[in-house]
Coordinates of N, CA and C in Angstrom, one line a residue:
P188 N -12.1 8.3 6.5 CA -11.8 9.0 5.2 C -13.0 9.2 4.3
H189 N -14.0 8.2 4.4 CA -15.2 8.4 3.6 C -16.0 9.6 4.1
Q190 N -15.8 10.1 5.3 CA -16.4 11.3 5.7 C -15.7 12.5 5.3
V191 N -14.4 12.4 5.0 CA -13.6 13.6 4.6 C -13.8 13.8 3.1
I192 N -13.9 12.7 2.3 CA -14.0 12.9 0.9 C -15.2 12.0 0.4
P193 N -16.4 12.4 0.8 CA -17.6 11.5 0.6 C -17.9 11.3 -0.9
Q194 N -17.5 12.2 -1.8 CA -17.8 12.1 -3.2 C -17.1 10.9 -3.8
L195 N -16.0 10.4 -3.2 CA -15.3 9.2 -3.7 C -16.1 7.9 -3.4
A196 N -17.2 8.0 -2.6 CA -17.9 6.8 -2.3 C -18.7 6.4 -3.5
S197 N -18.9 7.2 -4.5 CA -19.7 6.8 -5.7 C -18.8 5.9 -6.5
P198 N -19.3 4.6 -6.7 CA -18.6 3.7 -7.5 C -18.3 4.2 -8.9
L199 N -19.2 4.9 -9.5 CA -19.0 5.4 -10.9 C -17.9 6.4 -10.9
L200 N -17.9 7.3 -10.0 CA -16.8 8.3 -9.9 C -15.5 7.7 -9.7
R201 N -15.5 6.7 -8.8 CA -14.2 6.0 -8.4 C -13.7 5.3 -9.7
R202 N -14.5 4.7 -10.5 CA -14.0 4.0 -11.7 C -13.6 5.0 -12.7
I203 N -14.2 6.2 -12.8 CA -13.8 7.2 -13.8 C -12.4 7.7 -13.4
I204 N -12.2 7.9 -12.1 CA -10.9 8.4 -11.6 C -9.8 7.4 -11.9
T205 N -10.2 6.1 -11.6 CA -9.2 5.0 -11.9 C -8.9 4.9 -13.3
L206 N -9.8 5.0 -14.2 CA -9.6 5.0 -15.7 C -8.7 6.1 -16.1
L207 N -8.9 7.3 -15.6 CA -8.1 8.5 -15.9 C -6.7 8.3 -15.4
W208 N -6.6 7.7 -14.2 CA -5.2 7.4 -13.7 C -4.4 6.4 -14.6
H209 N -5.1 5.4 -15.0 CA -4.5 4.4 -15.9 C -4.0 5.0 -17.2
I210 N -4.9 5.8 -17.8 CA -4.6 6.4 -19.1 C -3.5 7.4 -19.0
T211 N -3.5 8.2 -18.0 CA -2.5 9.2 -17.7 C -1.1 8.5 -17.5
G212 N -1.2 7.4 -16.8 CA 0.1 6.6 -16.5 C 0.7 6.1 -17.8
V213 N -0.1 5.6 -18.7 CA 0.4 5.1 -20.0 C 1.1 6.2 -20.8
I214 N 0.4 7.3 -20.9 CA 0.9 8.5 -21.6 C 2.2 9.0 -21.0
V215 N 2.2 9.2 -19.7 CA 3.4 9.8 -19.1 C 4.6 8.8 -19.2
C216 N 4.3 7.5 -19.0 CA 5.4 6.6 -18.9 C 5.9 6.3 -20.3
L217 N 5.1 6.3 -21.4 CA 5.6 6.2 -22.7 C 6.5 7.3 -23.1
W218 N 6.1 8.5 -22.8 CA 6.9 9.7 -23.0 C 8.2 9.7 -22.3
A219 N 8.1 9.3 -21.0 CA 9.3 9.2 -20.2 C 10.3 8.1 -20.7
A220 N 9.7 7.0 -21.1 CA 10.6 5.9 -21.7 C 11.4 6.4 -22.9
Y221 N 10.7 7.1 -23.8 CA 11.4 7.6 -25.0 C 12.4 8.7 -24.6
L222 N 12.1 9.5 -23.6 CA 13.1 10.5 -23.1 C 14.3 9.8 -22.6
L223 N 14.1 8.8 -21.8 CA 15.3 8.1 -21.2 C 16.1 7.4 -22.2
R224 N 15.4 6.8 -23.2 CA 16.0 6.1 -24.3 C 16.9 7.0 -25.1
F225 N 16.5 8.2 -25.4 CA 17.2 9.1 -26.3 C 17.9 10.3 -25.5
D226 N 18.2 10.1 -24.2 CA 18.9 11.1 -23.4 C 18.2 12.4 -23.5
F227 N 16.8 12.4 -23.4 CA 16.0 13.6 -23.3 C 16.0 14.4 -24.5
S228 N 16.3 13.8 -25.7 CA 16.3 14.5 -26.9 C 15.8 13.5 -28.0
I229 N 14.5 13.4 -28.1 CA 13.9 12.4 -29.0 C 14.0 12.8 -30.5
P230 N 14.6 12.0 -31.3 CA 14.7 12.3 -32.7 C 13.3 12.4 -33.3
E231 N 13.2 13.2 -34.4 CA 11.9 13.5 -35.0 C 11.2 12.2 -35.5
K232 N 12.1 11.3 -36.0 CA 11.6 10.0 -36.6 C 10.9 9.2 -35.5
F233 N 11.6 9.1 -34.3 CA 11.0 8.3 -33.2 C 9.9 9.0 -32.4
E234 N 9.9 10.3 -32.5 CA 8.8 11.1 -31.9 C 7.5 10.7 -32.7
H235 N 7.6 10.6 -34.0 CA 6.5 10.2 -34.8 C 6.0 8.8 -34.4
T236 N 7.0 7.9 -34.2 CA 6.6 6.5 -33.8 C 6.0 6.5 -32.4
M237 N 6.5 7.3 -31.5 CA 5.9 7.4 -30.1 C 4.5 7.9 -30.2
L238 N 4.2 9.0 -30.9 CA 2.8 9.5 -31.0 C 1.9 8.5 -31.7
A239 N 2.4 7.9 -32.7 CA 1.5 7.0 -33.5 C 1.2 5.7 -32.7
S240 N 2.1 5.3 -31.8 CA 1.9 4.1 -31.0 C 1.2 4.4 -29.7
L241 N 0.9 5.6 -29.4 CA 0.3 5.9 -28.1 C -1.1 5.3 -28.0
P242 N -2.0 5.4 -29.0 CA -3.3 4.7 -28.8 C -3.2 3.2 -28.6
L243 N -2.2 2.6 -29.3 CA -1.9 1.2 -29.2 C -1.5 0.8 -27.7
A244 N -0.7 1.7 -27.1 CA -0.2 1.5 -25.8 C -1.4 1.6 -24.8
V245 N -2.3 2.6 -25.0 CA -3.4 2.8 -24.1 C -4.3 1.6 -24.1
V246 N -4.7 1.1 -25.4 CA -5.6 0.0 -25.5 C -5.0 -1.3 -25.0
S247 N -3.7 -1.5 -25.2 CA -3.0 -2.7 -24.8 C -3.0 -2.8 -23.2
Y248 N -2.6 -1.8 -22.6 CA -2.5 -1.8 -21.1 C -3.9 -1.9 -20.5
L249 N -4.8 -1.1 -21.0 CA -6.2 -1.1 -20.4 C -6.8 -2.5 -20.6
A250 N -6.6 -3.1 -21.7 CA -7.1 -4.5 -21.9 C -6.6 -5.4 -20.8
M251 N -5.3 -5.4 -20.5 CA -4.7 -6.3 -19.5 C -5.1 -5.8 -18.1
Y252 N -5.3 -4.6 -17.9 CA -5.8 -4.1 -16.5 C -7.2 -4.7 -16.3
F253 N -8.0 -4.6 -17.3 CA -9.4 -5.2 -17.2 C -9.3 -6.7 -17.0
Y254 N -8.5 -7.4 -17.7 CA -8.4 -8.8 -17.6 C -8.0 -9.2 -16.2
F255 N -7.0 -8.5 -15.7 CA -6.5 -8.9 -14.4 C -7.2 -8.2 -13.2
G256 N -8.3 -7.5 -13.5 CA -9.1 -7.0 -12.4 C -8.6 -5.7 -11.7
L257 N -7.7 -4.9 -12.4 CA -7.2 -3.8 -11.7 C -8.2 -2.7 -11.5
F258 N -9.3 -2.7 -12.3 CA -10.3 -1.7 -12.1 C -11.2 -2.0 -10.9
S259 N -11.2 -3.1 -10.3 CA -12.1 -3.5 -9.2 C -11.4 -3.5 -7.9
G260 N -10.1 -3.3 -7.8 CA -9.4 -3.3 -6.5 C -9.6 -2.1 -5.7
L261 N -9.6 -2.3 -4.4 CA -9.7 -1.1 -3.4 C -8.3 -0.7 -3.1
W262 N -7.9 0.5 -3.5 CA -6.6 1.0 -3.3 C -6.2 1.2 -1.9
A263 N -7.2 1.5 -1.0 CA -6.9 1.7 0.4 C -6.4 0.4 1.1
Y264 N -6.6 -0.8 0.4 CA -6.2 -2.0 1.0 C -5.2 -2.7 0.1
F265 N -4.4 -2.0 -0.6 CA -3.4 -2.5 -1.5 C -2.4 -3.3 -0.7
G266 N -2.2 -4.5 -1.1 CA -1.2 -5.4 -0.4 C -0.3 -6.1 -1.4
M267 N 0.4 -7.2 -0.9 CA 1.3 -7.9 -1.7 C 0.6 -8.7 -2.8
H268 N -0.6 -9.2 -2.5 CA -1.3 -9.9 -3.6 C -1.7 -9.0 -4.7
D269 N -2.1 -7.8 -4.3 CA -2.5 -6.8 -5.3 C -1.2 -6.4 -6.1
L270 N -0.1 -6.3 -5.5 CA 1.2 -5.9 -6.1 C 1.5 -6.9 -7.2
F271 N 1.4 -8.2 -6.9 CA 1.7 -9.3 -7.8 C 0.7 -9.2 -9.0
R272 N -0.5 -9.0 -8.7 CA -1.5 -8.9 -9.8 C -1.3 -7.7 -10.7
T273 N -0.9 -6.6 -10.1 CA -0.5 -5.4 -10.9 C 0.7 -5.7 -11.8
A274 N 1.7 -6.4 -11.2 CA 2.9 -6.7 -12.0 C 2.6 -7.6 -13.2
K275 N 1.7 -8.6 -12.9 CA 1.3 -9.4 -14.1 C 0.6 -8.7 -15.1
A276 N -0.3 -7.8 -14.7 CA -1.1 -7.0 -15.7 C -0.2 -6.1 -16.5
V277 N 0.8 -5.5 -15.8 CA 1.7 -4.6 -16.5 C 2.7 -5.4 -17.5
F278 N 3.1 -6.6 -17.0 CA 4.0 -7.4 -17.8 C 3.3 -7.8 -19.1
W279 N 2.0 -8.3 -19.0 CA 1.3 -8.8 -20.2 C 0.9 -7.6 -21.0
G280 N 0.6 -6.4 -20.4 CA 0.3 -5.2 -21.1 C 1.4 -4.8 -22.0
T281 N 2.6 -4.9 -21.4 CA 3.9 -4.5 -22.2 C 4.1 -5.5 -23.3
G282 N 3.8 -6.8 -23.1 CA 4.0 -7.8 -24.1 C 3.0 -7.6 -25.2
L283 N 1.7 -7.3 -24.9 CA 0.7 -7.0 -25.9 C 1.1 -5.7 -26.7
F284 N 1.5 -4.7 -26.0 CA 2.0 -3.5 -26.7 C 3.1 -3.7 -27.6
H285 N 4.1 -4.5 -27.2 CA 5.2 -4.9 -28.1 C 4.7 -5.6 -29.3
G286 N 3.8 -6.5 -29.1 CA 3.3 -7.3 -30.3 C 2.6 -6.4 -31.3
V287 N 1.7 -5.5 -30.8 CA 0.9 -4.7 -31.8 C 1.8 -3.7 -32.5
V288 N 2.8 -3.2 -31.7 CA 3.8 -2.2 -32.4 C 4.6 -3.0 -33.4
S289 N 5.0 -4.2 -33.2 CA 5.8 -5.0 -34.1 C 5.0 -5.2 -35.4
L290 N 3.7 -5.3 -35.3 CA 2.8 -5.5 -36.5 C 2.6 -4.3 -37.3
N291 N 2.8 -3.1 -36.7 CA 2.4 -1.9 -37.3 C 3.6 -1.0 -37.7
F292 N 4.8 -1.3 -37.2 CA 6.0 -0.5 -37.4 C 7.1 -1.4 -37.9
S293 N 8.0 -0.8 -38.7 CA 9.2 -1.5 -39.1 C 10.2 -1.7 -38.0
F294 N 11.1 -2.6 -38.1 CA 12.1 -2.9 -37.1 C 12.9 -1.7 -36.8
A295 N 13.3 -0.9 -37.9 CA 14.1 0.3 -37.7 C 13.4 1.4 -37.0
D296 N 12.1 1.4 -37.0 CA 11.3 2.5 -36.4 C 10.9 2.2 -35.0
K297 N 11.4 1.0 -34.5 CA 10.9 0.6 -33.2 C 12.1 0.4 -32.2
P298 N 12.3 1.4 -31.3 CA 13.4 1.3 -30.3 C 13.0 0.2 -29.2
R299 N 13.6 -0.9 -29.3 CA 13.2 -2.1 -28.5 C 13.4 -1.8 -27.0
S300 N 14.4 -1.0 -26.6 CA 14.7 -0.8 -25.2 C 13.6 0.0 -24.5
V301 N 12.7 0.6 -25.3 CA 11.6 1.4 -24.7 C 10.7 0.4 -23.9
F302 N 10.5 -0.8 -24.4 CA 9.5 -1.7 -23.8 C 9.9 -2.1 -22.4
P303 N 11.1 -2.6 -22.1 CA 11.4 -2.9 -20.7 C 11.4 -1.6 -19.8
M304 N 11.7 -0.4 -20.3 CA 11.6 0.8 -19.5 C 10.1 1.1 -19.3
M305 N 9.2 0.8 -20.3 CA 7.8 1.0 -20.1 C 7.3 0.1 -18.9
F306 N 7.8 -1.1 -18.9 CA 7.3 -2.1 -17.9 C 7.7 -1.5 -16.5
A307 N 8.9 -1.1 -16.4 CA 9.4 -0.6 -15.1 C 8.7 0.7 -14.6
L308 N 8.5 1.6 -15.6 CA 7.9 2.9 -15.3 C 6.4 2.8 -15.0
I309 N 5.7 2.0 -15.7 CA 4.3 1.8 -15.5 C 4.0 1.0 -14.2
L310 N 4.9 0.0 -13.9 CA 4.7 -0.7 -12.6 C 4.9 0.3 -11.5
L311 N 5.9 1.1 -11.6 CA 6.2 2.1 -10.5 C 5.0 3.1 -10.4
W312 N 4.4 3.5 -11.6 CA 3.3 4.4 -11.6 C 2.0 3.7 -10.9
E313 N 1.7 2.5 -11.3 CA 0.5 1.8 -10.8 C 0.7 1.4 -9.3
A314 N 1.8 0.8 -9.0 CA 2.0 0.4 -7.6 C 2.2 1.6 -6.7
G315 N 3.0 2.6 -7.2 CA 3.2 3.8 -6.4 C 1.9 4.6 -6.1
G316 N 1.0 4.7 -7.1 CA -0.2 5.4 -6.9 C -1.1 4.7 -5.9
R317 N -1.1 3.4 -5.9 CA -1.9 2.6 -4.9 C -1.3 2.7 -3.5
G318 N 0.0 2.7 -3.5 CA 0.7 2.8 -2.2 C 0.5 4.2 -1.5
I319 N 0.6 5.2 -2.4 CA 0.3 6.6 -1.9 C -1.1 6.7 -1.4
S320 N -2.1 6.2 -2.2 CA -3.5 6.2 -1.8 C -3.7 5.6 -0.5
R321 N -3.1 4.4 -0.3 CA -3.3 3.7 1.0 C -2.7 4.5 2.1
H322 N -1.5 5.0 1.9 CA -0.8 5.8 3.0 C -1.7 7.0 3.3
F323 N -2.3 7.7 2.3 CA -3.1 8.9 2.6 C -4.3 8.5 3.4
I324 N -5.0 7.5 3.0 CA -6.2 7.1 3.8 C -5.9 6.7 5.2
V325 N -4.8 5.9 5.4 CA -4.4 5.5 6.7 C -4.1 6.8 7.6
S326 N -3.4 7.7 6.9 CA -3.0 8.9 7.7 C -4.3 9.7 8.0
M327 N -5.2 9.8 7.1 CA -6.5 10.5 7.4 C -7.2 9.8 8.5
R328 N -7.2 8.5 8.5 CA -7.9 7.7 9.6 C -7.2 8.0 10.9
N329 N -5.9 8.0 10.9 CA -5.2 8.3 12.2 C -5.4 9.7 12.7
S330 N -5.5 10.6 11.8 CA -5.6 12.0 12.2 C -7.0 12.3 12.8
T331 N -8.0 11.5 12.4 CA -9.3 11.8 13.0 C -9.5 11.2 14.4
R332 N -8.6 10.4 14.8 CA -8.7 9.9 16.2 C -8.4 10.9 17.2
S333 N -9.2 10.9 18.2 CA -9.0 12.0 19.3 C -7.7 11.8 20.0
K334 N -7.0 12.9 20.2 CA -5.8 12.9 21.0 C -6.1 12.6 22.4
D335 N -7.3 12.8 22.9 CA -7.7 12.5 24.2 C -8.1 11.1 24.5
A336 N -8.1 10.2 23.4 CA -8.5 8.8 23.6 C -7.5 8.2 24.6
P337 N -7.9 7.1 25.3 CA -7.0 6.4 26.2 C -5.8 5.9 25.5
R338 N -4.6 6.1 26.1 CA -3.4 5.6 25.6 C -3.2 4.1 25.9
T339 N -2.9 3.4 24.8 CA -2.9 1.9 24.9 C -1.6 1.3 24.5
L340 N -1.2 0.3 25.2 CA -0.2 -0.6 24.7 C -0.8 -1.9 24.2
L341 N -0.4 -2.3 23.0 CA -1.0 -3.5 22.4 C 0.0 -4.7 22.7
L342 N -0.6 -5.7 23.2 CA 0.2 -7.0 23.5 C -0.3 -8.0 22.5
A343 N 0.6 -8.3 21.6 CA 0.2 -9.2 20.5 C 1.4 -9.7 19.7
P344 N 1.3 -10.9 19.1 CA 2.3 -11.3 18.1 C 2.3 -10.3 17.0
V345 N 3.4 -10.2 16.3 CA 3.6 -9.1 15.3 C 2.5 -9.3 14.2
H346 N 2.3 -10.5 13.7 CA 1.3 -10.7 12.7 C 0.0 -10.3 13.1
E347 N -0.4 -10.6 14.3 CA -1.8 -10.2 14.8 C -1.8 -8.7 15.0
A348 N -0.7 -8.1 15.5 CA -0.7 -6.7 15.7 C -0.9 -5.9 14.4
D349 N -0.3 -6.5 13.3 CA -0.5 -5.8 12.0 C -2.0 -5.8 11.6
L350 N -2.7 -7.0 11.8 CA -4.1 -7.0 11.5 C -4.9 -6.1 12.4
I351 N -4.6 -6.0 13.7 CA -5.3 -5.1 14.6 C -5.1 -3.6 14.1
L352 N -3.9 -3.3 13.8 CA -3.6 -1.9 13.4 C -4.3 -1.5 12.1
R353 N -4.5 -2.5 11.2 CA -5.2 -2.2 10.0 C -6.7 -2.0 10.2
N354 N -7.2 -2.4 11.4 CA -8.6 -2.4 11.6 C -8.9 -1.6 12.9
T355 N -8.1 -0.7 13.3 CA -8.3 0.0 14.6 C -9.5 0.9 14.5
A356 N -9.9 1.4 13.3 CA -11.1 2.2 13.3 C -12.4 1.4 13.7
S357 N -12.4 0.1 13.4 CA -13.6 -0.6 13.7 C -13.6 -1.1 15.2
I358 N -12.5 -1.0 15.9 CA -12.5 -1.4 17.3 C -11.9 -0.3 18.2
E359 N -12.2 0.9 17.7 CA -11.6 2.1 18.4 C -12.0 2.2 19.9
S360 N -13.3 1.8 20.2 CA -13.8 1.8 21.6 C -12.9 0.9 22.5
A361 N -12.4 -0.2 21.9 CA -11.6 -1.1 22.7 C -10.1 -0.7 22.6
A362 N -9.7 -0.3 21.4 CA -8.3 0.0 21.2 C -7.8 1.3 21.8
G363 N -8.6 2.3 21.8 CA -8.1 3.6 22.2 C -7.1 4.1 21.2
R364 N -6.1 4.8 21.7 CA -5.0 5.3 20.8 C -3.8 4.5 21.1
I365 N -3.5 3.5 20.2 CA -2.4 2.6 20.4 C -1.1 3.4 20.2
V366 N -0.2 3.3 21.2 CA 1.1 4.1 21.1 C 2.3 3.2 21.1
G367 N 2.1 1.9 21.2 CA 3.3 1.0 21.2 C 2.8 -0.4 21.2
I368 N 3.8 -1.3 21.0 CA 3.5 -2.8 20.9 C 4.4 -3.5 21.8
L369 N 3.9 -4.5 22.5 CA 4.7 -5.5 23.2 C 4.5 -6.9 22.7
T370 N 5.6 -7.6 22.5 CA 5.5 -9.0 22.0 C 6.7 -9.8 22.6
D371 N 6.5 -11.1 22.7 CA 7.6 -11.9 23.1 C 8.5 -12.4 22.0
E372 N 8.3 -11.9 20.8 CA 9.1 -12.2 19.6 C 10.4 -11.3 19.8
A373 N 11.4 -11.8 20.4 CA 12.6 -11.0 20.8 C 13.3 -10.4 19.6
D374 N 13.2 -11.1 18.4 CA 13.9 -10.5 17.2 C 13.2 -9.4 16.6
K375 N 12.0 -9.1 17.1 CA 11.2 -7.9 16.5 C 11.4 -6.7 17.4
V376 N 11.9 -6.9 18.6 CA 12.0 -5.7 19.6 C 12.9 -4.7 19.0
G377 N 12.5 -3.4 19.1 CA 13.4 -2.3 18.6 C 13.0 -1.9 17.2
L378 N 12.2 -2.7 16.5 CA 11.7 -2.4 15.2 C 10.4 -1.6 15.3
T379 N 9.8 -1.2 14.1 CA 8.5 -0.5 14.1 C 7.6 -1.3 13.2
L380 N 6.3 -1.1 13.5 CA 5.2 -1.8 12.7 C 4.2 -0.7 12.5
Q381 N 4.0 -0.4 11.2 CA 3.1 0.7 10.8 C 3.3 2.0 11.6
G382 N 4.6 2.3 11.8 CA 5.0 3.5 12.4 C 5.0 3.5 13.9
L383 N 4.6 2.4 14.5 CA 4.5 2.2 16.0 C 5.7 1.4 16.5
P384 N 6.3 1.8 17.6 CA 7.5 1.1 18.1 C 7.1 -0.2 18.7
I385 N 7.9 -1.3 18.4 CA 7.8 -2.5 19.2 C 8.8 -2.4 20.4
L386 N 8.2 -2.1 21.5 CA 9.0 -1.6 22.7 C 9.8 -2.7 23.4
G387 N 9.2 -3.9 23.5 CA 9.8 -4.9 24.3 C 9.0 -6.1 24.5
R388 N 9.3 -6.9 25.5 CA 8.6 -8.1 25.8 C 7.5 -7.9 26.9
I389 N 6.6 -8.8 27.1 CA 5.5 -8.7 28.0 C 6.0 -8.4 29.4
N390 N 7.1 -9.0 29.8 CA 7.6 -8.7 31.1 C 8.1 -7.3 31.3
D391 N 8.3 -6.5 30.2 CA 8.7 -5.1 30.3 C 7.4 -4.2 30.3
A392 N 6.2 -4.7 30.4 CA 5.0 -3.9 30.2 C 4.9 -2.8 31.3
G393 N 5.2 -3.2 32.6 CA 5.1 -2.1 33.6 C 6.0 -1.0 33.4
R394 N 7.2 -1.2 33.1 CA 8.2 -0.2 32.9 C 7.8 0.7 31.7
H395 N 7.4 0.2 30.6 CA 7.0 1.0 29.4 C 5.7 1.7 29.7
A396 N 4.8 1.1 30.4 CA 3.5 1.7 30.7 C 3.7 3.0 31.5
A397 N 4.6 2.8 32.6 CA 4.8 4.0 33.5 C 5.5 5.1 32.7
R398 N 6.4 4.8 31.8 CA 7.2 5.8 31.1 C 6.3 6.5 30.1
L399 N 5.3 5.8 29.5 CA 4.5 6.4 28.4 C 3.1 6.9 28.9
G400 N 2.9 6.7 30.2 CA 1.6 7.2 30.7 C 0.4 6.4 30.1
I401 N 0.5 5.1 30.1 CA -0.5 4.3 29.5 C -1.7 4.2 30.4
D402 N -2.9 4.2 29.7 CA -4.2 4.1 30.4 C -4.6 2.6 30.6
H403 N -4.4 1.9 29.5 CA -4.7 0.4 29.6 C -4.0 -0.4 28.5
F404 N -4.1 -1.7 28.7 CA -3.4 -2.6 27.8 C -4.5 -3.3 26.9
L405 N -4.2 -3.6 25.7 CA -5.1 -4.4 24.9 C -4.4 -5.7 24.5
A406 N -4.9 -6.8 25.0 CA -4.2 -8.1 24.9 C -4.9 -9.0 23.8
I407 N -4.1 -9.5 22.9 CA -4.5 -10.4 21.9 C -4.0 -11.8 22.1
P408 N -4.7 -12.9 21.8 CA -4.2 -14.2 22.0 C -2.9 -14.4 21.3
P409 N -1.9 -15.1 21.8 CA -2.0 -15.9 23.1 C -1.7 -15.1 24.3
Y410 N -1.6 -13.7 24.2 CA -1.2 -12.9 25.4 C -2.4 -12.5 26.2
S411 N -3.6 -13.1 25.9 CA -4.8 -12.8 26.7 C -5.2 -14.0 27.6
G412 N -4.3 -15.0 27.6 CA -4.6 -16.2 28.4 C -4.2 -15.9 29.9
P413 N -4.6 -16.8 30.8 CA -4.3 -16.6 32.2 C -2.8 -16.4 32.6
S414 N -2.0 -17.3 32.0 CA -0.6 -17.2 32.3 C 0.0 -15.9 31.9
A415 N -0.3 -15.4 30.6 CA 0.3 -14.2 30.2 C -0.3 -13.0 31.0
L416 N -1.5 -13.0 31.3 CA -2.1 -11.9 32.1 C -1.5 -11.9 33.5
N417 N -1.2 -13.0 34.1 CA -0.5 -13.1 35.4 C 0.8 -12.4 35.3
H418 N 1.6 -12.7 34.2 CA 2.9 -12.0 34.0 C 2.7 -10.5 33.9
L419 N 1.6 -10.1 33.2 CA 1.3 -8.6 33.0 C 1.0 -8.0 34.4
V420 N 0.2 -8.6 35.2 CA -0.2 -8.1 36.5 C 1.0 -7.9 37.4
R421 N 1.9 -8.9 37.4 CA 3.1 -8.8 38.2 C 4.0 -7.7 37.7
A422 N 4.1 -7.5 36.4 CA 4.9 -6.4 35.8 C 4.4 -5.1 36.2
C423 N 3.1 -4.9 36.2 CA 2.5 -3.7 36.6 C 2.6 -3.4 38.1
A424 N 2.5 -4.5 38.9 CA 2.7 -4.4 40.3 C 4.1 -3.9 40.6
D425 N 5.1 -4.5 39.9 CA 6.5 -4.1 40.2 C 6.8 -2.6 39.8
A426 N 6.0 -2.1 38.8 CA 6.2 -0.7 38.4 C 5.2 0.2 39.2
Q427 N 4.4 -0.4 40.1 CA 3.5 0.3 40.9 C 2.5 1.2 40.1
I428 N 1.9 0.6 39.1 CA 0.9 1.2 38.2 C -0.3 0.4 38.2
P429 N -1.5 1.0 37.9 CA -2.7 0.1 37.7 C -2.6 -0.8 36.5
C430 N -3.2 -1.9 36.5 CA -3.2 -2.9 35.4 C -4.6 -3.0 34.8
N431 N -4.9 -2.1 33.9 CA -6.3 -2.1 33.3 C -6.1 -2.8 31.9
V432 N -6.7 -3.9 31.8 CA -6.5 -4.8 30.6 C -7.9 -5.0 29.9
K433 N -7.8 -4.8 28.5 CA -8.9 -5.3 27.7 C -8.4 -6.4 26.8
T434 N -9.3 -7.3 26.4 CA -8.8 -8.4 25.6 C -9.7 -8.5 24.3
L435 N -9.1 -9.0 23.3 CA -9.8 -9.3 22.0 C -9.5 -10.7 21.6
P436 N -10.5 -11.5 21.4 CA -11.9 -11.2 21.5 C -12.3 -11.0 23.0
S437 N -13.2 -10.1 23.3 CA -13.5 -9.8 24.7 C -14.3 -10.9 25.3

């Protein structure tokens, strides 16, 4: 992805884009919260309150984003830890915004239901933006892989398979093009992981490899040990296909 959009490699430009995203989110979500609160017809009195409180909203949320480190996160690697940190920043940003509005506006001029809606909308904006960014970069990474790369079945526990799939660009010479996953975690069979099917157990390797035209297997501990590899060799022999195996660590 850094080859496709190299200009985003500049830390300064990345921070400017992040700042603009945060400010735009506060503006859009404040406006949307008022629209939802008043059924898409904001009374003039509250429209004035909304516009007057906008700078307070921007400053409140940006202060909490800075405090919780939202300006320094890498969106392409957005995960659950980042989601919790984002939720905390938005929660305290909403609380700070409520506090400064309470100090500057009368009770009658302050629609209180706007604040929980602001929390929900901004959390959706911030988390959604990061999620979409991660999906886009992963999609770009997958699209740059050669369709002629060796077709690979990944033999790994689901947790380890997830880590491998997140880092396939760095091990592409070993991984090839992973088209499916095999694991002995029976409750995971039939599900998908990062868009790839969990096809079956290790003993089913030969059948799935023959059906999918697999070039080689990539085995991760504990499936790279002698016992597991013996099972794999027998499964391939039963299916009358070659058993080309690479292991990580090699």
